[in-house]
Amino acid sequence: MVRTKIHLLFPGVAVLLLLVASTAHPAARHPSTIQLAVDATEAPRMILHTRETISVVPGALTLFYPKWIPGEHAPDGPVTDVAGLRITANGKALPWRRDLEEMYAIHLVVPPSTTELEVRFDFLLPSAEIGFSSGASSTPRMLVLSWNQVLMYPFDVPPDSIVVTASLRLPPGWKHVSALTSERASDENERFPAAALNTLIDSPVLCGEYLKRVDLTPPNGVPHFLDLASDNEAALAITPEEISSYRQLVVEALGLFGCRHYDHYDFLFTLSDEVAHFGLEHHQCSDDRVPERTLVDDDFRRARAGLLPHEFVHSWNGKFRRPVGLATGNFSSPMKDDLLWVYEGLTEYLGAVLTGRSGLLTPEEQRDDLALVAAKLDHRPGRTWRPLQDANDEAQLLYSARTEWDSWRRDVDFYDEGYLIWLEADVTIRELTNGKKSLDDFCRAFHGGGNSGPELKPYSFEDVVRGMNNVAPYDWRTFFVTRLQSTDDHAPLGGIIKSGWKLVYRDTMNDLQKSVEEARKTVDMRYSLGLLLGDDGTMKDVIPGMPAARSGLAPGMKIIAVNGRRYSKEILRDALKLAVHSTSPLSILAENGEFYETYSLDYHQGERYPYLERDAAKPDVLSMIMHPGARP
Ligand SMILES: [Zn+2]
């Protein structure tokens, strides 16, 4: 569908501006080139200066600031952090006006005989801990530059036919690395080779004072690098064991998929407490941001062990193979998130498999992690009203949902539940073929096709079903649809059960859970009281139907005292232990805004933490799947 909007641009001058409907791919009007110069010398004071020279033809023009960011599945381009916009032609300022419906579009008229526009603006670097690449991306010592934040482009030209030649100026002494090679010009600017706009935006730059490069290239392989940056040089002290696990990750991933779709690969690994923490996939690199001590503190290391495997898998599952609704080819068309259970869910499963196969977690830690995933999903009342499919469909908004009432709202569960569903699919293939085939065979066919540079091959739900049937004939459509439409209050645990394990609860925490609590500063009482707390006793979530919720406690309240004594997580845990031998209720004094109230919890079953326990009646398929080089 194509929609036309008409605007009056300037008083007295009627100008018809055609704005192609947001669902349509813009039709090419003319080829376009952009010379982009980014000055990051003031990154330490949270501001970038950008200057573009854009080739144009006279007449109405719409410039667009990237809105839908690939991999973020949402319209979260940080347009409110653009300031100081000034558009000139032949040295003269041109008037412009923002579209009243599409805030990311700027309308103007290019004067006769004009072939180039100069567009200047500043990007105000954000400081928020949330928001993916639109969140905090810089410190006084480093910057992750996302090119989509520092450019606008002609809306009516498809981004893959716009050629951008970019340069970057950094603070003195800073180094940088990206999947686009660059060379130093005589004027202190780094110059990047001309690239299509899509490719440039797919190649963020990791810049900083402390940068370290670790070669992960496998024998006879194309270059793979782990590029580390931190505010603290001491935080870059990666151990030889960890380097060897990341080298093994590359070997195992190439073994799993049987080929690659990149010419070289860089893990851009940021270690900082001052940036937003997340991972964002690209064809030839990933933007991976973790707390500063992740390489030097075992709790932090364990809690984030699966990040790089997940983002690396995306080079195949997400960038090369992408749901048709996400393969828009531009930054303006809305993305359809209905197949994120494949894009993210399968990636979460394969990332976990590669985390195990590469040795980044031990088999026991890997099982502890799976137990946490299964227990969380099995205590999620929101699943009784929101089927998993709806968590996919609303994902563009749910990514930014608050954590309060999370278990009742149910947000982007397709990551964790995808882990369980694809584990069950893997185990089912193994059962159907008497262990001769596995999900690895599906991946080699679906994501394979021979080594290549970056390519995009969209797929539909039907393609997934067909691909599974080609490996092991079965009613895969019903298998997936049943799980996507279910409103059962329990999680799909078939993969765990059929792979020879059971989800059980014990009164001590597993080692991985201890690490997650330390690293994330949480106190996890979800499987006893139905409470997830911050370190200071603030309730992040309260699970409906469980003892804390039944007593009247709610997210946002803060525990002040337990049984009359000032709160600490140890005091709360001691009280649970003692309550097993007592008939008295647990008494919690909680702060709710400016008010204090005492809540009474009649709970006597002690602490409960999830584990996987071996079922000796069945073969241990789970360990086979996670074992290095484990392919039938
Ligand atoms: Zn992902």
PDB file of C-alpha atoms in Angstrom, residues 217-382:
ATOM      1  CA  THR A 217      41.155 -17.164  13.672  1.00  0.00           C
ATOM      2  CA  PRO A 218      40.828 -20.940  13.276  1.00  0.00           C
ATOM      3  CA  PRO A 219      43.426 -22.862  11.212  1.00  0.00           C
ATOM      4  CA  ASN A 220      42.905 -22.078   7.504  1.00  0.00           C
ATOM      5  CA  GLY A 221      39.944 -19.843   8.424  1.00  0.00           C
ATOM      6  CA  VAL A 222      39.036 -16.260   7.584  1.00  0.00           C
ATOM      7  CA  PRO A 223      40.034 -13.639  10.208  1.00  0.00           C
ATOM      8  CA  HIS A 224      38.106 -13.673  13.512  1.00  0.00           C
ATOM      9  CA  PHE A 225      38.977 -11.183  16.262  1.00  0.00           C
ATOM     10  CA  LEU A 226      37.897 -10.533  19.831  1.00  0.00           C
ATOM     11  CA  ASP A 227      38.241  -6.752  20.239  1.00  0.00           C
ATOM     12  CA  LEU A 228      38.200  -5.634  23.866  1.00  0.00           C
ATOM     13  CA  ALA A 229      37.691  -2.091  25.153  1.00  0.00           C
ATOM     14  CA  SER A 230      37.304  -0.870  28.720  1.00  0.00           C
ATOM     15  CA  ASP A 231      37.517   2.191  30.953  1.00  0.00           C
ATOM     16  CA  ASN A 232      40.144   0.278  32.905  1.00  0.00           C
ATOM     17  CA  GLU A 233      43.149  -1.340  31.248  1.00  0.00           C
ATOM     18  CA  ALA A 234      43.278  -3.944  34.030  1.00  0.00           C
ATOM     19  CA  ALA A 235      39.795  -5.159  33.040  1.00  0.00           C
ATOM     20  CA  LEU A 236      41.182  -6.395  29.692  1.00  0.00           C
ATOM     21  CA  ALA A 237      43.142  -9.200  31.390  1.00  0.00           C
ATOM     22  CA  ILE A 238      41.473 -12.094  29.599  1.00  0.00           C
ATOM     23  CA  THR A 239      42.819 -15.503  30.669  1.00  0.00           C
ATOM     24  CA  PRO A 240      44.409 -18.000  28.238  1.00  0.00           C
ATOM     25  CA  GLU A 241      41.586 -20.447  29.153  1.00  0.00           C
ATOM     26  CA  GLU A 242      38.933 -17.970  28.117  1.00  0.00           C
ATOM     27  CA  ILE A 243      40.758 -17.142  24.865  1.00  0.00           C
ATOM     28  CA  SER A 244      40.872 -20.828  24.124  1.00  0.00           C
ATOM     29  CA  SER A 245      37.101 -21.164  24.799  1.00  0.00           C
ATOM     30  CA  TYR A 246      36.341 -18.266  22.430  1.00  0.00           C
ATOM     31  CA  ARG A 247      38.600 -19.863  19.780  1.00  0.00           C
ATOM     32  CA  GLN A 248      36.636 -23.068  20.282  1.00  0.00           C
ATOM     33  CA  LEU A 249      33.388 -21.084  19.925  1.00  0.00           C
ATOM     34  CA  VAL A 250      34.432 -20.111  16.383  1.00  0.00           C
ATOM     35  CA  VAL A 251      35.373 -23.708  15.526  1.00  0.00           C
ATOM     36  CA  GLU A 252      32.126 -25.110  16.979  1.00  0.00           C
ATOM     37  CA  ALA A 253      29.912 -22.537  15.252  1.00  0.00           C
ATOM     38  CA  LEU A 254      31.524 -23.198  11.873  1.00  0.00           C
ATOM     39  CA  GLY A 255      31.105 -26.927  12.555  1.00  0.00           C
ATOM     40  CA  LEU A 256      27.435 -26.495  13.487  1.00  0.00           C
ATOM     41  CA  PHE A 257      26.468 -24.473  10.405  1.00  0.00           C
ATOM     42  CA  GLY A 258      28.996 -26.002   8.006  1.00  0.00           C
ATOM     43  CA  CYS A 259      29.790 -22.637   6.403  1.00  0.00           C
ATOM     44  CA  ARG A 260      29.891 -18.884   7.060  1.00  0.00           C
ATOM     45  CA  HIS A 261      28.271 -15.791   5.552  1.00  0.00           C
ATOM     46  CA  TYR A 262      30.927 -13.199   6.364  1.00  0.00           C
ATOM     47  CA  ASP A 263      34.395 -12.435   5.014  1.00  0.00           C
ATOM     48  CA  HIS A 264      35.797 -11.810   8.503  1.00  0.00           C
ATOM     49  CA  TYR A 265      34.277 -11.398  11.966  1.00  0.00           C
ATOM     50  CA  ASP A 266      34.886  -9.076  14.924  1.00  0.00           C
ATOM     51  CA  PHE A 267      33.380  -9.442  18.408  1.00  0.00           C
ATOM     52  CA  LEU A 268      33.328  -5.784  19.582  1.00  0.00           C
ATOM     53  CA  PHE A 269      33.430  -6.494  23.319  1.00  0.00           C
ATOM     54  CA  THR A 270      32.899  -3.460  25.590  1.00  0.00           C
ATOM     55  CA  LEU A 271      33.696  -3.866  29.298  1.00  0.00           C
ATOM     56  CA  SER A 272      32.273  -0.862  31.141  1.00  0.00           C
ATOM     57  CA  ASP A 273      29.879  -0.115  33.993  1.00  0.00           C
ATOM     58  CA  GLU A 274      28.941   3.180  32.341  1.00  0.00           C
ATOM     59  CA  VAL A 275      27.351   1.857  29.118  1.00  0.00           C
ATOM     60  CA  ALA A 276      24.052   0.066  28.488  1.00  0.00           C
ATOM     61  CA  HIS A 277      24.497  -3.713  28.711  1.00  0.00           C
ATOM     62  CA  PHE A 278      23.200  -5.783  25.795  1.00  0.00           C
ATOM     63  CA  GLY A 279      24.343  -7.437  22.569  1.00  0.00           C
ATOM     64  CA  LEU A 280      23.478  -6.369  19.033  1.00  0.00           C
ATOM     65  CA  GLU A 281      24.139  -8.567  16.043  1.00  0.00           C
ATOM     66  CA  HIS A 282      25.582  -7.616  12.678  1.00  0.00           C
ATOM     67  CA  HIS A 283      26.659  -9.651   9.639  1.00  0.00           C
ATOM     68  CA  GLN A 284      30.408  -9.362  10.264  1.00  0.00           C
ATOM     69  CA  CYS A 285      30.590  -8.235  13.882  1.00  0.00           C
ATOM     70  CA  SER A 286      28.596  -7.949  17.084  1.00  0.00           C
ATOM     71  CA  ASP A 287      28.314  -5.059  19.551  1.00  0.00           C
ATOM     72  CA  ASP A 288      28.610  -6.810  22.938  1.00  0.00           C
ATOM     73  CA  ARG A 289      28.495  -4.680  26.098  1.00  0.00           C
ATOM     74  CA  VAL A 290      28.999  -6.071  29.604  1.00  0.00           C
ATOM     75  CA  PRO A 291      30.042  -4.829  33.078  1.00  0.00           C
ATOM     76  CA  GLU A 292      33.690  -3.830  33.489  1.00  0.00           C
ATOM     77  CA  ARG A 293      34.741  -6.858  35.587  1.00  0.00           C
ATOM     78  CA  THR A 294      33.288  -9.530  33.311  1.00  0.00           C
ATOM     79  CA  LEU A 295      36.698 -10.933  32.321  1.00  0.00           C
ATOM     80  CA  VAL A 296      38.271 -10.755  35.770  1.00  0.00           C
ATOM     81  CA  ASP A 297      35.442 -11.773  38.144  1.00  0.00           C
ATOM     82  CA  ASP A 298      34.063 -15.315  37.943  1.00  0.00           C
ATOM     83  CA  ASP A 299      30.494 -14.344  38.923  1.00  0.00           C
ATOM     84  CA  PHE A 300      30.331 -11.744  36.168  1.00  0.00           C
ATOM     85  CA  ARG A 301      31.978 -14.127  33.699  1.00  0.00           C
ATOM     86  CA  ARG A 302      29.443 -16.911  34.346  1.00  0.00           C
ATOM     87  CA  ALA A 303      26.454 -14.557  34.288  1.00  0.00           C
ATOM     88  CA  ARG A 304      27.370 -13.292  30.774  1.00  0.00           C
ATOM     89  CA  ALA A 305      28.972 -16.436  29.310  1.00  0.00           C
ATOM     90  CA  GLY A 306      26.238 -16.911  26.709  1.00  0.00           C
ATOM     91  CA  LEU A 307      26.321 -13.396  25.231  1.00  0.00           C
ATOM     92  CA  LEU A 308      28.967 -13.774  22.521  1.00  0.00           C
ATOM     93  CA  PRO A 309      27.724 -17.222  21.397  1.00  0.00           C
ATOM     94  CA  HIS A 310      24.188 -15.771  21.029  1.00  0.00           C
ATOM     95  CA  GLU A 311      25.310 -12.770  18.982  1.00  0.00           C
ATOM     96  CA  PHE A 312      27.664 -14.885  16.852  1.00  0.00           C
ATOM     97  CA  VAL A 313      24.809 -17.306  15.981  1.00  0.00           C
ATOM     98  CA  HIS A 314      22.878 -14.280  14.688  1.00  0.00           C
ATOM     99  CA  SER A 315      25.345 -13.903  11.820  1.00  0.00           C
ATOM    100  CA  TRP A 316      23.625 -17.036  10.422  1.00  0.00           C
ATOM    101  CA  ASN A 317      20.224 -16.900  12.144  1.00  0.00           C
ATOM    102  CA  GLY A 318      19.050 -13.301  11.971  1.00  0.00           C
ATOM    103  CA  LYS A 319      21.366 -11.609   9.503  1.00  0.00           C
ATOM    104  CA  PHE A 320      21.745 -14.264   6.732  1.00  0.00           C
ATOM    105  CA  ARG A 321      18.363 -15.987   7.306  1.00  0.00           C
ATOM    106  CA  ARG A 322      15.799 -13.422   8.469  1.00  0.00           C
ATOM    107  CA  PRO A 323      12.012 -13.538   8.808  1.00  0.00           C
ATOM    108  CA  VAL A 324      10.443 -11.845   5.817  1.00  0.00           C
ATOM    109  CA  GLY A 325       8.698  -9.316   8.107  1.00  0.00           C
ATOM    110  CA  LEU A 326      12.066  -8.136   9.469  1.00  0.00           C
ATOM    111  CA  ALA A 327      13.832  -7.969   6.103  1.00  0.00           C
ATOM    112  CA  THR A 328      12.499  -4.521   5.189  1.00  0.00           C
ATOM    113  CA  GLY A 329      15.724  -3.315   3.559  1.00  0.00           C
ATOM    114  CA  ASN A 330      15.298   0.171   5.015  1.00  0.00           C
ATOM    115  CA  PHE A 331      15.045   1.996   8.329  1.00  0.00           C
ATOM    116  CA  SER A 332      11.537   3.410   7.908  1.00  0.00           C
ATOM    117  CA  SER A 333       9.189   0.464   7.297  1.00  0.00           C
ATOM    118  CA  PRO A 334       7.652  -1.124  10.416  1.00  0.00           C
ATOM    119  CA  MET A 335       9.138  -4.507  11.272  1.00  0.00           C
ATOM    120  CA  LYS A 336       6.841  -7.481  11.872  1.00  0.00           C
ATOM    121  CA  ASP A 337       8.099  -9.446  14.862  1.00  0.00           C
ATOM    122  CA  ASP A 338       5.874 -12.557  14.588  1.00  0.00           C
ATOM    123  CA  LEU A 339       8.781 -14.939  13.899  1.00  0.00           C
ATOM    124  CA  LEU A 340      11.104 -13.762  16.670  1.00  0.00           C
ATOM    125  CA  TRP A 341      10.676 -17.193  18.309  1.00  0.00           C
ATOM    126  CA  VAL A 342      12.881 -18.373  15.417  1.00  0.00           C
ATOM    127  CA  TYR A 343      15.089 -15.279  15.060  1.00  0.00           C
ATOM    128  CA  GLU A 344      15.723 -14.932  18.805  1.00  0.00           C
ATOM    129  CA  GLY A 345      14.404 -18.226  20.220  1.00  0.00           C
ATOM    130  CA  LEU A 346      16.449 -20.541  18.009  1.00  0.00           C
ATOM    131  CA  THR A 347      19.442 -18.233  18.514  1.00  0.00           C
ATOM    132  CA  GLU A 348      19.038 -18.500  22.284  1.00  0.00           C
ATOM    133  CA  TYR A 349      19.029 -22.294  22.041  1.00  0.00           C
ATOM    134  CA  LEU A 350      21.965 -22.525  19.615  1.00  0.00           C
ATOM    135  CA  GLY A 351      23.855 -19.926  21.666  1.00  0.00           C
ATOM    136  CA  ALA A 352      23.425 -22.127  24.750  1.00  0.00           C
ATOM    137  CA  VAL A 353      24.519 -25.201  22.801  1.00  0.00           C
ATOM    138  CA  LEU A 354      27.671 -23.395  21.613  1.00  0.00           C
ATOM    139  CA  THR A 355      28.325 -22.010  25.115  1.00  0.00           C
ATOM    140  CA  GLY A 356      28.463 -25.633  26.280  1.00  0.00           C
ATOM    141  CA  ARG A 357      30.381 -26.995  23.298  1.00  0.00           C
ATOM    142  CA  SER A 358      33.019 -24.242  23.521  1.00  0.00           C
ATOM    143  CA  GLY A 359      33.569 -24.734  27.266  1.00  0.00           C
ATOM    144  CA  LEU A 360      32.491 -21.188  28.199  1.00  0.00           C
ATOM    145  CA  LEU A 361      30.306 -22.873  30.846  1.00  0.00           C
ATOM    146  CA  THR A 362      30.879 -26.330  32.347  1.00  0.00           C
ATOM    147  CA  PRO A 363      28.184 -28.981  31.714  1.00  0.00           C
ATOM    148  CA  GLU A 364      26.953 -28.483  35.285  1.00  0.00           C
ATOM    149  CA  GLU A 365      26.790 -24.682  34.915  1.00  0.00           C
ATOM    150  CA  GLN A 366      24.972 -25.179  31.623  1.00  0.00           C
ATOM    151  CA  ARG A 367      22.351 -27.343  33.356  1.00  0.00           C
ATOM    152  CA  ASP A 368      22.061 -24.825  36.201  1.00  0.00           C
ATOM    153  CA  ASP A 369      21.361 -22.146  33.604  1.00  0.00           C
ATOM    154  CA  LEU A 370      18.709 -24.272  31.890  1.00  0.00           C
ATOM    155  CA  ALA A 371      17.086 -24.951  35.286  1.00  0.00           C
ATOM    156  CA  LEU A 372      16.813 -21.179  35.888  1.00  0.00           C
ATOM    157  CA  VAL A 373      15.201 -20.679  32.465  1.00  0.00           C
ATOM    158  CA  ALA A 374      12.715 -23.515  32.990  1.00  0.00           C
ATOM    159  CA  ALA A 375      11.775 -22.477  36.535  1.00  0.00           C
ATOM    160  CA  LYS A 376      11.231 -18.855  35.532  1.00  0.00           C
ATOM    161  CA  LEU A 377       8.884 -19.831  32.694  1.00  0.00           C
ATOM    162  CA  ASP A 378       7.074 -22.312  34.940  1.00  0.00           C
ATOM    163  CA  HIS A 379       6.243 -19.465  37.365  1.00  0.00           C
ATOM    164  CA  ARG A 380       4.774 -17.019  34.919  1.00  0.00           C
ATOM    165  CA  PRO A 381       1.014 -16.555  35.317  1.00  0.00           C
ATOM    166  CA  GLY A 382       1.017 -14.208  32.313  1.00  0.00           C
TER     167      GLY A 382
END
